[in-house]
PDB file of C-alpha atoms in Angstrom:
ATOM      1  CA  UNK W  21     205.911  61.698  -5.341  1.00 51.00           C
ATOM      2  CA  UNK W  22     202.517  63.203  -4.558  1.00 74.00           C
ATOM      3  CA  UNK W  23     200.827  59.914  -3.690  1.00 76.00           C
ATOM      4  CA  UNK W  24     201.893  57.691  -0.808  1.00 83.00           C
ATOM      5  CA  UNK W  25     204.075  54.740  -1.803  1.00 85.00           C
ATOM      6  CA  UNK W  26     202.223  51.640  -0.599  1.00 88.00           C
ATOM      7  CA  UNK W  27     202.943  47.905  -0.740  1.00 91.00           C
ATOM      8  CA  UNK W  28     200.188  45.381  -1.429  1.00 94.00           C
ATOM      9  CA  UNK W  29     199.292  41.714  -1.830  1.00 95.00           C
ATOM     10  CA  UNK W  30     196.182  40.326  -3.573  1.00 95.00           C
ATOM     11  CA  UNK W  31     194.646  37.199  -2.038  1.00 95.00           C
ATOM     12  CA  UNK W  32     192.074  34.717  -3.322  1.00 91.00           C
ATOM     13  CA  UNK W  33     190.880  33.485  -6.679  1.00 86.00           C
ATOM     14  CA  UNK W  34     187.223  34.248  -7.425  1.00 83.00           C
ATOM     15  CA  UNK W  35     186.366  36.468  -4.439  1.00 87.00           C
ATOM     16  CA  UNK W  36     189.576  38.418  -3.999  1.00 93.00           C
ATOM     17  CA  UNK W  37     190.705  41.001  -1.515  1.00 95.00           C
ATOM     18  CA  UNK W  38     193.738  43.295  -1.533  1.00 96.00           C
ATOM     19  CA  UNK W  39     195.904  43.632   1.582  1.00 96.00           C
ATOM     20  CA  UNK W  40     197.783  46.927   1.743  1.00 95.00           C
ATOM     21  CA  UNK W  41     200.800  47.461   3.971  1.00 95.00           C
ATOM     22  CA  UNK W  42     201.177  50.967   5.357  1.00 94.00           C
ATOM     23  CA  UNK W  43     204.395  52.426   6.684  1.00 93.00           C
ATOM     24  CA  UNK W  44     204.112  55.052   9.453  1.00 92.00           C
ATOM     25  CA  UNK W  45     202.132  58.109   8.256  1.00 90.00           C
ATOM     26  CA  UNK W  46     201.060  56.387   5.036  1.00 92.00           C
ATOM     27  CA  UNK W  47     197.384  56.213   4.059  1.00 92.00           C
ATOM     28  CA  UNK W  48     195.035  54.612   1.566  1.00 94.00           C
ATOM     29  CA  UNK W  49     191.619  55.843   0.393  1.00 92.00           C
ATOM     30  CA  UNK W  50     188.707  53.564  -0.454  1.00 90.00           C
ATOM     31  CA  UNK W  51     185.093  53.519  -1.544  1.00 82.00           C
ATOM     32  CA  UNK W  52     182.521  53.219   1.223  1.00 78.00           C
ATOM     33  CA  UNK W  53     181.616  49.592   1.831  1.00 81.00           C
ATOM     34  CA  UNK W  54     184.824  48.026   0.478  1.00 88.00           C
ATOM     35  CA  UNK W  55     186.611  47.788   3.870  1.00 92.00           C
ATOM     36  CA  UNK W  56     187.319  44.250   5.096  1.00 94.00           C
ATOM     37  CA  UNK W  57     189.743  44.336   8.054  1.00 95.00           C
ATOM     38  CA  UNK W  58     192.677  46.271   9.528  1.00 95.00           C
ATOM     39  CA  UNK W  59     195.377  45.995  12.170  1.00 94.00           C
ATOM     40  CA  UNK W  60     194.987  47.677  15.510  1.00 93.00           C
ATOM     41  CA  UNK W  61     196.454  51.160  15.295  1.00 90.00           C
ATOM     42  CA  UNK W  62     195.117  52.058  11.846  1.00 94.00           C
ATOM     43  CA  UNK W  63     192.913  55.141  12.070  1.00 93.00           C
ATOM     44  CA  UNK W  64     189.854  55.617   9.843  1.00 92.00           C
ATOM     45  CA  UNK W  65     188.736  59.065   8.673  1.00 89.00           C
ATOM     46  CA  UNK W  66     185.804  60.042   6.435  1.00 84.00           C
ATOM     47  CA  UNK W  67     186.832  62.453   3.670  1.00 79.00           C
ATOM     48  CA  UNK W  68     184.510  64.890   1.913  1.00 70.00           C
ATOM     49  CA  UNK W  69     185.577  64.773  -1.737  1.00 62.00           C
ATOM     50  CA  UNK W  70     188.028  62.537  -3.561  1.00 57.00           C
ATOM     51  CA  UNK W  71     190.854  62.588  -1.030  1.00 59.00           C
ATOM     52  CA  UNK W  72     193.572  64.005  -3.304  1.00 64.00           C
ATOM     53  CA  UNK W  73     195.946  66.592  -1.866  1.00 51.00           C
ATOM     54  CA  UNK W  74     195.219  69.099  -4.626  1.00 50.00           C
ATOM     55  CA  UNK W  75     191.645  69.498  -3.389  1.00 49.00           C
ATOM     56  CA  UNK W  76     192.613  71.213  -0.130  1.00 55.00           C
ATOM     57  CA  UNK W  77     190.231  73.959   0.879  1.00 56.00           C
ATOM     58  CA  UNK W  78     186.455  74.119   1.053  1.00 56.00           C
ATOM     59  CA  UNK W  79     185.846  74.915  -2.628  1.00 59.00           C
ATOM     60  CA  UNK W  80     188.228  72.179  -3.711  1.00 58.00           C
ATOM     61  CA  UNK W  81     186.429  69.641  -1.565  1.00 57.00           C
ATOM     62  CA  UNK W  82     183.043  70.756  -2.940  1.00 60.00           C
ATOM     63  CA  UNK W  83     184.393  70.291  -6.476  1.00 60.00           C
ATOM     64  CA  UNK W  84     185.727  66.829  -5.652  1.00 54.00           C
ATOM     65  CA  UNK W  85     182.429  65.793  -4.096  1.00 57.00           C
ATOM     66  CA  UNK W  86     180.515  67.111  -7.113  1.00 58.00           C
ATOM     67  CA  UNK W  87     182.618  64.954  -9.418  1.00 57.00           C
ATOM     68  CA  UNK W  88     181.740  61.884  -7.391  1.00 56.00           C
ATOM     69  CA  UNK W  89     178.016  62.647  -7.573  1.00 60.00           C
ATOM     70  CA  UNK W  90     178.242  62.776 -11.368  1.00 58.00           C
ATOM     71  CA  UNK W  91     179.819  59.315 -11.448  1.00 53.00           C
ATOM     72  CA  UNK W  92     177.085  57.926  -9.185  1.00 57.00           C
ATOM     73  CA  UNK W  93     179.337  57.482  -6.145  1.00 58.00           C
ATOM     74  CA  UNK W  94     178.939  58.638  -2.548  1.00 61.00           C
ATOM     75  CA  UNK W  95     179.835  62.179  -1.453  1.00 66.00           C
ATOM     76  CA  UNK W  96     182.359  60.730   0.970  1.00 74.00           C
ATOM     77  CA  UNK W  97     185.386  58.475   0.835  1.00 82.00           C
ATOM     78  CA  UNK W  98     187.232  56.802   3.682  1.00 89.00           C
ATOM     79  CA  UNK W  99     190.939  57.219   4.436  1.00 91.00           C
ATOM     80  CA  UNK W 100     192.899  54.708   6.531  1.00 94.00           C
ATOM     81  CA  UNK W 101     196.043  56.094   8.202  1.00 93.00           C
ATOM     82  CA  UNK W 102     198.901  54.351   9.949  1.00 93.00           C
ATOM     83  CA  UNK W 103     199.449  56.824  12.787  1.00 88.00           C
ATOM     84  CA  UNK W 104     201.772  54.577  14.811  1.00 88.00           C
ATOM     85  CA  UNK W 105     205.295  53.209  14.569  1.00 88.00           C
ATOM     86  CA  UNK W 106     205.824  50.027  12.593  1.00 90.00           C
ATOM     87  CA  UNK W 107     204.020  48.625   9.590  1.00 93.00           C
ATOM     88  CA  UNK W 108     200.242  48.127   9.633  1.00 94.00           C
ATOM     89  CA  UNK W 109     197.915  46.336   7.230  1.00 95.00           C
ATOM     90  CA  UNK W 110     194.428  47.127   5.976  1.00 96.00           C
ATOM     91  CA  UNK W 111     192.388  45.012   3.542  1.00 96.00           C
ATOM     92  CA  UNK W 112     189.614  45.740   1.034  1.00 95.00           C
ATOM     93  CA  UNK W 113     187.341  43.140  -0.557  1.00 93.00           C
ATOM     94  CA  UNK W 114     185.928  42.874  -4.078  1.00 89.00           C
ATOM     95  CA  UNK W 115     182.172  43.576  -4.211  1.00 87.00           C
ATOM     96  CA  UNK W 116     181.285  40.490  -6.297  1.00 87.00           C
ATOM     97  CA  UNK W 117     183.102  37.542  -7.985  1.00 88.00           C
ATOM     98  CA  UNK W 118     185.934  38.718 -10.188  1.00 91.00           C
ATOM     99  CA  UNK W 119     189.500  39.997 -10.171  1.00 93.00           C
ATOM    100  CA  UNK W 120     191.225  42.945  -8.515  1.00 95.00           C
ATOM    101  CA  UNK W 121     193.562  44.745 -10.924  1.00 95.00           C
ATOM    102  CA  UNK W 122     196.530  46.765  -9.566  1.00 95.00           C
ATOM    103  CA  UNK W 123     197.106  49.930 -11.598  1.00 95.00           C
ATOM    104  CA  UNK W 124     200.481  51.665 -11.282  1.00 94.00           C
ATOM    105  CA  UNK W 125     199.588  55.105 -12.597  1.00 93.00           C
ATOM    106  CA  UNK W 126     203.220  55.945 -13.350  1.00 92.00           C
ATOM    107  CA  UNK W 127     203.121  53.252 -16.058  1.00 92.00           C
ATOM    108  CA  UNK W 128     200.017  54.812 -17.602  1.00 92.00           C
ATOM    109  CA  UNK W 129     201.356  58.330 -17.896  1.00 90.00           C
ATOM    110  CA  UNK W 130     199.639  59.390 -14.679  1.00 92.00           C
ATOM    111  CA  UNK W 131     196.104  58.823 -15.988  1.00 93.00           C
ATOM    112  CA  UNK W 132     193.788  55.812 -16.308  1.00 95.00           C
ATOM    113  CA  UNK W 133     190.148  55.753 -17.469  1.00 93.00           C
ATOM    114  CA  UNK W 134     187.726  53.208 -15.965  1.00 90.00           C
ATOM    115  CA  UNK W 135     184.030  52.526 -15.722  1.00 86.00           C
ATOM    116  CA  UNK W 136     182.114  54.335 -12.988  1.00 79.00           C
ATOM    117  CA  UNK W 137     181.863  51.497 -10.459  1.00 81.00           C
ATOM    118  CA  UNK W 138     185.257  49.834 -11.056  1.00 88.00           C
ATOM    119  CA  UNK W 139     187.357  51.801  -8.537  1.00 90.00           C
ATOM    120  CA  UNK W 140     188.080  49.977  -5.255  1.00 92.00           C
ATOM    121  CA  UNK W 141     190.891  51.836  -3.424  1.00 92.00           C
ATOM    122  CA  UNK W 142     194.095  53.799  -4.010  1.00 93.00           C
ATOM    123  CA  UNK W 143     197.106  55.331  -2.316  1.00 92.00           C
ATOM    124  CA  UNK W 144     196.425  58.657  -0.592  1.00 90.00           C
ATOM    125  CA  UNK W 145     197.081  61.417  -3.103  1.00 88.00           C
ATOM    126  CA  UNK W 146     195.534  59.735  -6.145  1.00 90.00           C
ATOM    127  CA  UNK W 147     192.756  61.884  -7.608  1.00 86.00           C
ATOM    128  CA  UNK W 148     189.454  60.211  -8.516  1.00 84.00           C
ATOM    129  CA  UNK W 149     187.752  62.472 -11.032  1.00 81.00           C
ATOM    130  CA  UNK W 150     185.519  62.287 -14.087  1.00 80.00           C
ATOM    131  CA  UNK W 151     186.163  61.862 -17.792  1.00 78.00           C
ATOM    132  CA  UNK W 152     183.545  63.410 -20.082  1.00 68.00           C
ATOM    133  CA  UNK W 153     182.853  61.931 -23.501  1.00 59.00           C
ATOM    134  CA  UNK W 154     183.110  64.515 -26.263  1.00 54.00           C
ATOM    135  CA  UNK W 155     181.301  62.277 -28.740  1.00 53.00           C
ATOM    136  CA  UNK W 156     177.509  62.227 -28.807  1.00 47.00           C
ATOM    137  CA  UNK W 157     177.254  58.642 -30.066  1.00 49.00           C
ATOM    138  CA  UNK W 158     179.522  57.296 -27.357  1.00 48.00           C
ATOM    139  CA  UNK W 159     177.630  59.223 -24.697  1.00 47.00           C
ATOM    140  CA  UNK W 160     174.210  58.011 -25.817  1.00 49.00           C
ATOM    141  CA  UNK W 161     175.006  54.414 -26.738  1.00 48.00           C
ATOM    142  CA  UNK W 162     178.359  53.574 -25.149  1.00 45.00           C
ATOM    143  CA  UNK W 163     176.931  51.832 -22.090  1.00 49.00           C
ATOM    144  CA  UNK W 164     178.783  54.130 -19.668  1.00 49.00           C
ATOM    145  CA  UNK W 165     177.083  57.363 -20.736  1.00 46.00           C
ATOM    146  CA  UNK W 166     178.953  60.642 -21.074  1.00 49.00           C
ATOM    147  CA  UNK W 167     180.921  60.147 -17.881  1.00 69.00           C
ATOM    148  CA  UNK W 168     183.569  57.638 -16.822  1.00 81.00           C
ATOM    149  CA  UNK W 169     185.964  57.732 -13.880  1.00 86.00           C
ATOM    150  CA  UNK W 170     189.449  59.159 -14.244  1.00 88.00           C
ATOM    151  CA  UNK W 171     192.275  58.131 -11.919  1.00 92.00           C
ATOM    152  CA  UNK W 172     195.198  60.559 -11.893  1.00 91.00           C
ATOM    153  CA  UNK W 173     198.455  60.725  -9.990  1.00 90.00           C
ATOM    154  CA  UNK W 174     201.684  58.803  -9.511  1.00 89.00           C
ATOM    155  CA  UNK W 175     200.590  56.128  -7.022  1.00 90.00           C
ATOM    156  CA  UNK W 176     198.896  52.740  -6.957  1.00 94.00           C
ATOM    157  CA  UNK W 177     195.175  52.312  -7.579  1.00 94.00           C
ATOM    158  CA  UNK W 178     193.039  49.177  -7.588  1.00 96.00           C
ATOM    159  CA  UNK W 179     190.020  48.492  -9.786  1.00 94.00           C
ATOM    160  CA  UNK W 180     187.675  45.511  -9.890  1.00 93.00           C
ATOM    161  CA  UNK W 181     186.615  43.409 -12.886  1.00 91.00           C
ATOM    162  CA  UNK W 182     183.696  40.959 -12.840  1.00 91.00           C
ATOM    163  CA  UNK W 183     184.318  37.317 -13.723  1.00 90.00           C
ATOM    164  CA  UNK W 184     187.609  36.725 -15.532  1.00 89.00           C
ATOM    165  CA  UNK W 185     189.771  39.631 -16.628  1.00 91.00           C
ATOM    166  CA  UNK W 186     191.425  39.913 -20.061  1.00 93.00           C
ATOM    167  CA  UNK W 187     194.320  42.317 -20.625  1.00 94.00           C
ATOM    168  CA  UNK W 188     194.937  43.473 -24.195  1.00 94.00           C
ATOM    169  CA  UNK W 189     197.942  45.459 -25.387  1.00 96.00           C
ATOM    170  CA  UNK W 190     196.859  47.330 -28.510  1.00 95.00           C
ATOM    171  CA  UNK W 191     199.416  48.467 -31.069  1.00 95.00           C
ATOM    172  CA  UNK W 192     199.081  51.846 -32.806  1.00 95.00           C
ATOM    173  CA  UNK W 193     196.014  51.691 -35.032  1.00 94.00           C
ATOM    174  CA  UNK W 194     194.970  48.240 -33.792  1.00 95.00           C
ATOM    175  CA  UNK W 195     191.212  47.976 -33.135  1.00 94.00           C
ATOM    176  CA  UNK W 196     189.386  45.831 -30.594  1.00 93.00           C
ATOM    177  CA  UNK W 197     185.575  45.550 -30.600  1.00 90.00           C
ATOM    178  CA  UNK W 198     184.010  44.872 -27.215  1.00 89.00           C
ATOM    179  CA  UNK W 199     180.566  44.609 -25.656  1.00 85.00           C
ATOM    180  CA  UNK W 200     179.958  48.037 -24.136  1.00 79.00           C
ATOM    181  CA  UNK W 201     179.342  46.609 -20.649  1.00 82.00           C
ATOM    182  CA  UNK W 202     182.518  44.501 -20.614  1.00 88.00           C
ATOM    183  CA  UNK W 203     184.979  47.404 -20.501  1.00 89.00           C
ATOM    184  CA  UNK W 204     186.775  47.791 -17.162  1.00 92.00           C
ATOM    185  CA  UNK W 205     189.259  50.493 -18.091  1.00 92.00           C
ATOM    186  CA  UNK W 206     191.930  51.575 -20.524  1.00 94.00           C
ATOM    187  CA  UNK W 207     195.022  53.681 -21.030  1.00 93.00           C
ATOM    188  CA  UNK W 208     194.313  57.361 -21.714  1.00 91.00           C
ATOM    189  CA  UNK W 209     196.078  56.948 -25.089  1.00 93.00           C
ATOM    190  CA  UNK W 210     193.362  54.524 -26.270  1.00 93.00           C
ATOM    191  CA  UNK W 211     190.688  56.043 -28.526  1.00 90.00           C
ATOM    192  CA  UNK W 212     187.203  54.957 -27.382  1.00 87.00           C
ATOM    193  CA  UNK W 213     184.162  55.143 -29.647  1.00 83.00           C
ATOM    194  CA  UNK W 214     181.068  53.080 -30.484  1.00 79.00           C
ATOM    195  CA  UNK W 215     180.171  51.269 -33.706  1.00 78.00           C
ATOM    196  CA  UNK W 216     176.798  50.105 -35.038  1.00 71.00           C
ATOM    197  CA  UNK W 217     176.517  46.297 -35.213  1.00 65.00           C
ATOM    198  CA  UNK W 218     174.959  46.432 -38.683  1.00 58.00           C
ATOM    199  CA  UNK W 219     172.655  44.047 -40.486  1.00 52.00           C
ATOM    200  CA  UNK W 220     168.904  43.697 -39.957  1.00 57.00           C
ATOM    201  CA  UNK W 221     169.125  40.167 -38.513  1.00 53.00           C
ATOM    202  CA  UNK W 222     171.961  41.108 -36.183  1.00 49.00           C
ATOM    203  CA  UNK W 223     170.106  44.206 -35.036  1.00 50.00           C
ATOM    204  CA  UNK W 224     166.733  42.550 -34.412  1.00 52.00           C
ATOM    205  CA  UNK W 225     167.624  38.989 -33.430  1.00 48.00           C
ATOM    206  CA  UNK W 226     171.285  39.090 -32.414  1.00 45.00           C
ATOM    207  CA  UNK W 227     170.589  39.742 -28.735  1.00 48.00           C
ATOM    208  CA  UNK W 228     173.901  41.597 -28.309  1.00 51.00           C
ATOM    209  CA  UNK W 229     172.588  45.159 -28.508  1.00 53.00           C
ATOM    210  CA  UNK W 230     172.869  47.643 -31.335  1.00 65.00           C
ATOM    211  CA  UNK W 231     176.421  48.870 -30.728  1.00 73.00           C
ATOM    212  CA  UNK W 232     179.936  47.645 -30.047  1.00 79.00           C
ATOM    213  CA  UNK W 233     182.573  49.604 -28.192  1.00 83.00           C
ATOM    214  CA  UNK W 234     185.503  50.237 -30.534  1.00 87.00           C
ATOM    215  CA  UNK W 235     188.876  50.648 -28.829  1.00 91.00           C
ATOM    216  CA  UNK W 236     191.810  51.756 -30.964  1.00 92.00           C
ATOM    217  CA  UNK W 237     195.413  51.624 -29.820  1.00 89.00           C
ATOM    218  CA  UNK W 238     198.025  52.290 -28.791  1.00 95.00           C
ATOM    219  CA  UNK W 239     197.510  51.397 -25.157  1.00 94.00           C
ATOM    220  CA  UNK W 240     196.379  48.838 -22.611  1.00 95.00           C
ATOM    221  CA  UNK W 241     192.763  47.706 -22.281  1.00 95.00           C
ATOM    222  CA  UNK W 242     191.165  45.640 -19.485  1.00 95.00           C
ATOM    223  CA  UNK W 243     188.044  43.603 -20.312  1.00 94.00           C
ATOM    224  CA  UNK W 244     185.741  41.731 -17.900  1.00 92.00           C
ATOM    225  CA  UNK W 245     183.827  38.558 -18.738  1.00 90.00           C
ATOM    226  CA  UNK W 246     180.946  39.210 -16.310  1.00 86.00           C
ATOM    227  CA  UNK W 247     179.732  42.813 -15.904  1.00 82.00           C
ATOM    228  CA  UNK W 248     177.744  43.269 -12.703  1.00 77.00           C
ATOM    229  CA  UNK W 249     174.718  44.500 -14.676  1.00 74.00           C
ATOM    230  CA  UNK W 250     174.639  41.200 -16.583  1.00 74.00           C
ATOM    231  CA  UNK W 251     174.940  39.202 -13.366  1.00 73.00           C
ATOM    232  CA  UNK W 252     172.153  41.236 -11.764  1.00 74.00           C
ATOM    233  CA  UNK W 253     169.887  40.732 -14.783  1.00 71.00           C
ATOM    234  CA  UNK W 254     170.319  36.947 -14.549  1.00 73.00           C
ATOM    235  CA  UNK W 255     169.534  36.948 -10.829  1.00 78.00           C
ATOM    236  CA  UNK W 256     166.464  39.135 -11.259  1.00 81.00           C
ATOM    237  CA  UNK W 257     165.201  37.011 -14.161  1.00 75.00           C
ATOM    238  CA  UNK W 258     165.510  33.833 -12.069  1.00 74.00           C
ATOM    239  CA  UNK W 259     164.121  35.264  -8.817  1.00 73.00           C
ATOM    240  CA  UNK W 260     160.663  34.086  -7.645  1.00 72.00           C
ATOM    241  CA  UNK W 261     157.908  36.583  -8.293  1.00 67.00           C
ATOM    242  CA  UNK W 262     155.232  37.312  -5.721  1.00 61.00           C
ATOM    243  CA  UNK W 263     151.990  35.717  -6.784  1.00 56.00           C
ATOM    244  CA  UNK W 264     153.587  34.020  -9.783  1.00 54.00           C
ATOM    245  CA  UNK W 265     155.804  31.153 -10.779  1.00 54.00           C
ATOM    246  CA  UNK W 266     159.569  31.265 -10.488  1.00 53.00           C
ATOM    247  CA  UNK W 267     162.050  30.027 -13.038  1.00 52.00           C
ATOM    248  CA  UNK W 268     163.028  26.894 -11.156  1.00 50.00           C
ATOM    249  CA  UNK W 269     165.655  24.302 -11.925  1.00 48.00           C
ATOM    250  CA  UNK W 270     163.028  21.627 -12.582  1.00 46.00           C
ATOM    251  CA  UNK W 271     162.483  22.685 -16.211  1.00 49.00           C
ATOM    252  CA  UNK W 272     159.297  21.173 -17.676  1.00 48.00           C
ATOM    253  CA  UNK W 273     158.725  19.177 -14.495  1.00 50.00           C
ATOM    254  CA  UNK W 274     157.944  22.398 -12.616  1.00 52.00           C
ATOM    255  CA  UNK W 275     157.439  21.860  -8.877  1.00 53.00           C
ATOM    256  CA  UNK W 276     158.169  18.148  -9.203  1.00 48.00           C
ATOM    257  CA  UNK W 277     161.561  19.017 -10.672  1.00 49.00           C
ATOM    258  CA  UNK W 278     162.302  21.302  -7.730  1.00 53.00           C
ATOM    259  CA  UNK W 279     161.405  18.474  -5.363  1.00 44.00           C
ATOM    260  CA  UNK W 280     163.711  16.045  -7.185  1.00 43.00           C
ATOM    261  CA  UNK W 281     166.714  18.360  -7.334  1.00 46.00           C
ATOM    262  CA  UNK W 282     166.427  19.336  -3.681  1.00 45.00           C
ATOM    263  CA  UNK W 283     165.032  22.845  -4.145  1.00 47.00           C
ATOM    264  CA  UNK W 284     162.279  22.354  -1.554  1.00 48.00           C
ATOM    265  CA  UNK W 285     160.476  25.537  -0.591  1.00 48.00           C
ATOM    266  CA  UNK W 286     157.240  25.439   1.377  1.00 44.00           C
TER     267      UNK W 286
END
């Protein structure tokens, strides 16, 4: 195997974290900011690029870093090594309420496609690259643009879904239509395209956007109930505005409603 063979345990319900057990000389790579805690003896090292073994050398590291810029991620990743005898544990937390999904890349033919901000951590040796869309419509209207993340290798990787996660096993030719922002990831055998909603009323008044994502099997698809962009939009819409009125919980009662329901701000 090219990737390190790690053991793991996922804890929690709505705000999960994954605890990874490292044997001596094993390592895990993670996105910056996802680290939660680790045992004494685990060494942390910042990696320039995606951390896969095939990117050894300066030019390889530059290429790996360039891929991460295109997906909107940091130039650097962090590797956590167990450099001592005995087993050590390191944990990584989900960035917002949702579910952590373990992805065994050997069961996906060594390749899994996911949205740009879904990746959390992976065994050392897994390559985190980019997947370009070859279809203009998907690139312009698919919600994820021309570029998605591509996880390759033969180890374990972990991605994060917002809210509740739905796993769908599509048969050959079976089609699933999804909101473009609700896709977490899918098997590389799944055909991904976009489809116009259709109908004047649906287009103008439907409130669901102009396009669906159309996923056609065979393969596995992971769907999230609460994309982070949707959560952020709700928070921003409800946040108090400087010099204006906020969208309080008091409804038509306004400030009096806030006073009654305990939302007292002076």
